[in-house]
mmCIF file of C-alpha atoms in Angstrom:
data_model
loop_
_atom_site.group_PDB
_atom_site.id
_atom_site.type_symbol
_atom_site.label_atom_id
_atom_site.label_comp_id
_atom_site.label_asym_id
_atom_site.label_seq_id
_atom_site.Cartn_x
_atom_site.Cartn_y
_atom_site.Cartn_z
ATOM 1 C CA PRO A 161 60.830 11.945 -35.946
ATOM 2 C CA GLN A 162 58.699 9.212 -37.083
ATOM 3 C CA ASP A 163 57.760 8.364 -33.099
ATOM 4 C CA SER A 164 56.622 11.463 -32.577
ATOM 5 C CA GLU A 165 54.203 11.234 -35.507
ATOM 6 C CA LYS A 166 52.937 8.168 -34.038
ATOM 7 C CA ALA A 167 52.464 9.482 -31.018
ATOM 8 C CA LYS A 168 50.376 12.482 -32.185
ATOM 9 C CA THR A 169 48.549 10.304 -34.383
ATOM 10 C CA PHE A 170 47.471 7.956 -31.396
ATOM 11 C CA VAL A 171 46.700 10.902 -29.178
ATOM 12 C CA HIS A 172 44.330 12.234 -32.109
ATOM 13 C CA ALA A 173 42.461 8.897 -32.502
ATOM 14 C CA PHE A 174 41.928 8.342 -28.531
ATOM 15 C CA LEU A 175 40.701 11.849 -28.349
ATOM 16 C CA LYS A 176 38.507 11.565 -31.029
ATOM 17 C CA ARG A 177 37.054 8.075 -29.493
ATOM 18 C CA SER A 178 36.890 9.730 -25.904
ATOM 19 C CA MET A 179 35.145 12.653 -26.908
ATOM 20 C CA PRO A 180 32.871 11.890 -30.360
ATOM 21 C CA LYS A 181 30.773 15.174 -29.753
ATOM 22 C CA MET A 182 33.134 17.231 -30.408
ATOM 23 C CA LYS A 183 35.001 18.517 -33.774
ATOM 24 C CA ASP A 184 38.158 18.024 -35.479
ATOM 25 C CA GLU A 185 39.204 21.400 -34.567
ATOM 26 C CA ALA A 186 38.372 21.796 -31.276
ATOM 27 C CA ILE A 187 40.476 18.510 -30.860
ATOM 28 C CA GLN A 188 43.491 19.912 -32.745
ATOM 29 C CA ASP A 189 42.904 22.794 -30.421
ATOM 30 C CA MET A 190 42.962 21.093 -27.350
ATOM 31 C CA LEU A 191 46.278 19.438 -28.705
ATOM 32 C CA THR A 192 48.131 22.376 -29.036
ATOM 33 C CA ARG A 193 47.676 23.010 -25.152
ATOM 34 C CA LYS A 194 50.431 21.412 -22.512
ATOM 35 C CA ALA A 195 47.622 19.737 -20.936
ATOM 36 C CA VAL A 196 44.383 17.756 -21.934
ATOM 37 C CA VAL A 197 41.446 17.268 -19.700
ATOM 38 C CA LEU A 198 39.010 14.307 -20.603
ATOM 39 C CA GLU A 199 35.346 14.878 -20.763
ATOM 40 C CA HIS A 200 33.470 11.751 -19.458
ATOM 41 C CA TYR A 201 29.587 11.291 -20.386
ATOM 42 C CA PRO A 202 28.018 9.439 -17.884
ATOM 43 C CA LYS A 203 24.612 7.500 -19.084
ATOM 44 C CA LYS A 204 21.538 8.574 -17.156
ATOM 45 C CA LYS A 205 20.217 6.106 -15.148
ATOM 46 C CA ALA A 206 16.499 6.031 -15.085
ATOM 47 C CA LYS A 207 14.996 6.568 -11.505
ATOM 48 C CA GLN A 208 13.079 3.832 -10.305
ATOM 49 C CA LYS A 209 9.713 4.735 -8.698
ATOM 50 C CA ARG A 210 8.864 3.479 -5.310
ATOM 51 C CA LYS A 211 5.998 1.920 -4.929
ATOM 52 C CA LYS A 212 3.885 2.632 -2.029
ATOM 53 C CA THR A 213 2.090 0.490 0.518
ATOM 54 C CA LYS A 214 -1.396 1.397 0.487
ATOM 55 C CA GLY A 215 -3.554 -0.001 3.417
ATOM 56 C CA PHE A 216 -7.334 -1.321 3.219
ATOM 57 C CA THR A 217 -10.274 1.096 2.381
ATOM 58 C CA ALA A 218 -12.887 1.134 4.943
ATOM 59 C CA LYS A 219 -15.087 -1.069 2.372
ATOM 60 C CA GLN A 220 -12.115 -3.635 2.404
ATOM 61 C CA ARG A 221 -12.020 -3.985 5.932
ATOM 62 C CA ARG A 222 -15.374 -4.512 6.176
ATOM 63 C CA GLU A 223 -15.785 -7.101 3.650
ATOM 64 C CA LEU A 224 -12.475 -8.996 5.411
ATOM 65 C CA ARG A 225 -14.455 -8.418 8.773
ATOM 66 C CA LEU A 226 -11.289 -7.441 10.389
ATOM 67 C CA PHE A 227 -13.035 -5.741 13.560
ATOM 68 C CA GLU A 228 -15.534 -8.195 14.151
ATOM 69 C CA ILE A 229 -15.200 -10.675 16.829
ATOM 70 C CA GLU A 230 -16.031 -14.190 16.463
ATOM 71 C CA PRO A 231 -19.230 -15.313 18.646
ATOM 72 C CA GLU A 232 -16.890 -18.293 20.201
ATOM 73 C CA GLN A 233 -14.617 -15.352 21.366
ATOM 74 C CA GLN A 234 -17.222 -13.233 23.188
ATOM 75 C CA ARG A 235 -16.239 -14.411 26.489
ATOM 76 C CA TYR A 236 -15.839 -12.235 29.397
ATOM 77 C CA ALA A 237 -13.235 -14.241 31.142
ATOM 78 C CA ILE A 238 -10.915 -14.212 27.758
ATOM 79 C CA PHE A 239 -10.400 -10.287 28.061
ATOM 80 C CA LEU A 240 -9.901 -10.313 32.309
ATOM 81 C CA PRO A 241 -5.881 -10.555 31.268
ATOM 82 C CA LEU A 242 -6.347 -7.606 29.391
ATOM 83 C CA HIS A 243 -7.854 -5.647 31.901
ATOM 84 C CA GLU A 244 -5.043 -6.704 34.298
ATOM 85 C CA LEU A 245 -2.475 -5.264 31.296
ATOM 86 C CA TRP A 246 -4.804 -2.105 31.418
ATOM 87 C CA LYS A 247 -4.770 -1.561 34.808
ATOM 88 C CA GLN A 248 -0.750 -1.620 34.848
ATOM 89 C CA TYR A 249 -0.844 0.153 31.834
ATOM 90 C CA ILE A 250 -2.786 3.254 33.758
ATOM 91 C CA ARG A 251 -0.300 3.094 36.760
ATOM 92 C CA ASP A 252 2.645 3.208 34.927
ATOM 93 C CA LEU A 253 0.888 6.377 32.993
ATOM 94 C CA CYS A 254 0.059 7.935 36.061
ATOM 95 C CA HIS A 255 3.351 6.966 37.961
ATOM 96 C CA GLY A 256 1.658 4.910 40.440
ATOM 97 C CA LEU A 257 -1.921 6.368 41.391
ATOM 98 C CA LYS A 258 -0.498 7.505 44.323
ATOM 99 C CA PRO A 259 -3.454 9.094 47.169
ATOM 100 C CA ASP A 260 -1.787 12.591 47.521
ATOM 101 C CA THR A 261 -1.985 12.612 43.040
ATOM 102 C CA GLN A 262 -3.895 15.711 42.051
ATOM 103 C CA PRO A 263 -7.012 14.274 40.503
ATOM 104 C CA HIS A 264 -7.051 16.557 37.507
ATOM 105 C CA VAL A 265 -3.471 15.399 36.631
ATOM 106 C CA ILE A 266 -4.821 11.437 36.254
ATOM 107 C CA GLN A 267 -8.201 12.995 34.246
ATOM 108 C CA GLY A 268 -5.754 14.472 32.020
ATOM 109 C CA LYS A 269 -3.926 11.550 31.198
ATOM 110 C CA LEU A 270 -7.076 9.390 31.174
ATOM 111 C CA LEU A 271 -8.122 11.447 28.249
ATOM 112 C CA LYS A 272 -5.625 10.602 25.977
ATOM 113 C CA ALA A 273 -5.168 7.206 27.016
ATOM 114 C CA ASP A 274 -5.807 3.958 25.585
ATOM 115 C CA LEU A 275 -9.101 2.447 26.948
ATOM 116 C CA HIS A 276 -8.920 -1.149 24.911
ATOM 117 C CA GLY A 277 -9.272 -2.806 28.173
ATOM 118 C CA ALA A 278 -10.848 -0.794 30.434
ATOM 119 C CA LEU A 279 -13.573 -2.045 32.688
ATOM 120 C CA VAL A 280 -16.368 1.115 32.652
ATOM 121 C CA THR A 281 -19.864 1.076 33.601
ATOM 122 C CA VAL A 282 -22.826 3.347 32.075
ATOM 123 C CA THR A 283 -23.926 5.504 35.064
ATOM 124 C CA LYS A 284 -26.082 7.932 32.674
ATOM 125 C CA SER A 285 -27.884 8.036 29.610
ATOM 126 C CA LYS A 286 -30.481 9.467 27.867
ATOM 127 C CA CYS A 287 -31.856 5.721 27.120
ATOM 128 C CA PRO A 288 -32.529 3.627 30.023
ATOM 129 C CA SER A 289 -31.889 0.692 28.826
ATOM 130 C CA TYR A 290 -28.012 1.460 28.488
ATOM 131 C CA VAL A 291 -27.961 2.459 32.272
ATOM 132 C CA GLY A 292 -25.927 -0.170 34.364
ATOM 133 C CA ILE A 293 -23.953 -1.640 31.259
ATOM 134 C CA THR A 294 -20.855 -3.093 33.029
ATOM 135 C CA GLY A 295 -17.635 -4.550 31.062
ATOM 136 C CA ILE A 296 -14.647 -4.461 29.357
ATOM 137 C CA ILE A 297 -13.972 -2.077 25.977
ATOM 138 C CA LEU A 298 -12.985 -4.411 23.541
ATOM 139 C CA GLN A 299 -13.142 -1.768 20.653
ATOM 140 C CA GLU A 300 -13.152 1.759 20.687
ATOM 141 C CA PHE A 301 -14.481 3.532 17.380
ATOM 142 C CA LYS A 302 -15.556 7.292 16.969
ATOM 143 C CA HIS A 303 -18.962 7.059 17.961
ATOM 144 C CA VAL A 304 -19.372 3.749 19.905
ATOM 145 C CA PHE A 305 -17.532 1.850 22.652
ATOM 146 C CA LYS A 306 -17.918 -2.466 22.146
ATOM 147 C CA ILE A 307 -17.902 -3.731 25.507
ATOM 148 C CA ILE A 308 -18.073 -7.156 26.516
ATOM 149 C CA THR A 309 -20.339 -7.975 29.976
ATOM 150 C CA LYS A 310 -19.562 -10.331 32.471
ATOM 151 C CA GLU A 311 -22.840 -12.123 30.940
ATOM 152 C CA ASP A 312 -20.802 -12.695 27.853
ATOM 153 C CA LYS A 313 -22.909 -10.239 25.975
ATOM 154 C CA LEU A 314 -20.670 -7.898 23.283
ATOM 155 C CA LYS A 315 -22.432 -4.602 23.740
ATOM 156 C CA VAL A 316 -22.274 -1.930 21.307
ATOM 157 C CA VAL A 317 -23.406 1.275 23.308
ATOM 158 C CA PRO A 318 -22.920 4.644 21.591
ATOM 159 C CA LYS A 319 -20.555 7.340 23.397
ATOM 160 C CA LEU A 320 -23.008 10.048 22.262
ATOM 161 C CA ASN A 321 -25.788 11.111 24.789
ATOM 162 C CA ASN A 322 -24.005 8.769 27.786
ATOM 163 C CA VAL A 323 -21.589 8.835 30.560
ATOM 164 C CA PHE A 324 -19.218 6.170 31.308
ATOM 165 C CA SER A 325 -17.417 5.881 34.832
ATOM 166 C CA LEU A 326 -14.288 3.740 35.225
ATOM 167 C CA GLU A 327 -12.790 2.727 38.608
ATOM 168 C CA LEU A 328 -8.955 2.061 39.234
ATOM 169 C CA ASP A 329 -7.040 1.849 42.827
ATOM 170 C CA GLY A 330 -10.011 4.004 44.335
ATOM 171 C CA PHE A 331 -10.154 6.839 41.843
ATOM 172 C CA ILE A 332 -13.472 7.098 39.724
ATOM 173 C CA SER A 333 -13.397 9.057 36.637
ATOM 174 C CA TYR A 334 -16.024 10.020 34.338
ATOM 175 C CA ILE A 335 -16.157 10.219 30.589
ATOM 176 C CA TYR A 336 -18.780 12.364 28.861
ATOM 177 C CA GLY A 337 -19.208 10.334 25.941
ATOM 178 C CA SER A 338 -20.950 13.725 24.150
ATOM 179 C CA LYS A 339 -17.598 15.158 24.585
ATOM 180 C CA PHE A 340 -15.322 11.878 23.592
ATOM 181 C CA LEU A 341 -16.698 11.127 19.775
ATOM 182 C CA LEU A 342 -13.130 10.896 18.805
ATOM 183 C CA ARG A 343 -11.101 8.105 17.521
ATOM 184 C CA ALA A 344 -8.398 6.805 20.107
ATOM 185 C CA SER A 345 -5.785 8.041 17.374
ATOM 186 C CA GLU A 346 -7.288 11.183 17.199
ATOM 187 C CA ARG A 347 -7.760 11.536 21.186
ATOM 188 C CA SER A 348 -3.982 11.195 21.967
ATOM 189 C CA ALA A 349 -3.107 14.114 19.714
ATOM 190 C CA LYS A 350 -6.121 16.574 20.919
ATOM 191 C CA LYS A 351 -5.603 19.274 23.456
ATOM 192 C CA PHE A 352 -8.756 18.670 25.606
ATOM 193 C CA LYS A 353 -10.120 21.872 27.627
ATOM 194 C CA LEU A 354 -10.437 21.422 31.447
ATOM 195 C CA LYS A 355 -13.249 23.441 31.712
ATOM 196 C CA GLY A 356 -16.698 23.538 29.624
ATOM 197 C CA THR A 357 -20.454 22.444 29.499
ATOM 198 C CA ILE A 358 -20.858 19.146 30.956
ATOM 199 C CA ASP A 359 -24.166 17.547 29.675
ATOM 200 C CA LEU A 360 -25.399 14.111 28.363
#
């Protein structure tokens, strides 16, 4: 019948448009089957590369003076609230600093604690001029502490060859700077040995 010929011609043309990569013989072979499966060729989308956000380099940080404390900000009174926050932070970290708490437990937690805001004193040093310096730690670097004293003077004290003490709620802890040559972020992940040689 005429209608069946039209239908056949339409289907053949439709398959040709739908599957341009197929040859006429292959299309004719598909028409002899009872079921026809149309294939789809989606366009490949180009993957967009995500740009990684880069931080400042050490040189850029120095040029921008990000770690420098302005002279008008170098006042002991400004950082007293920071010290109060630090004391509360240590009490929470050590579960209250109770009298029956074992000293080595507190010492272990202090080794990994953030010391920004701690009130420390240099008790021993190979350089006599450092002995007796007392103040709040404002910045901790790998090799030095930056300390603000009660006289509103910013002191840069090296860790090497110095022993620091800090007191909180009757507990006195000592920091041997020569064994403490780490950044604050590195200390939190380091495993410290409980026993070792103690020297300046």
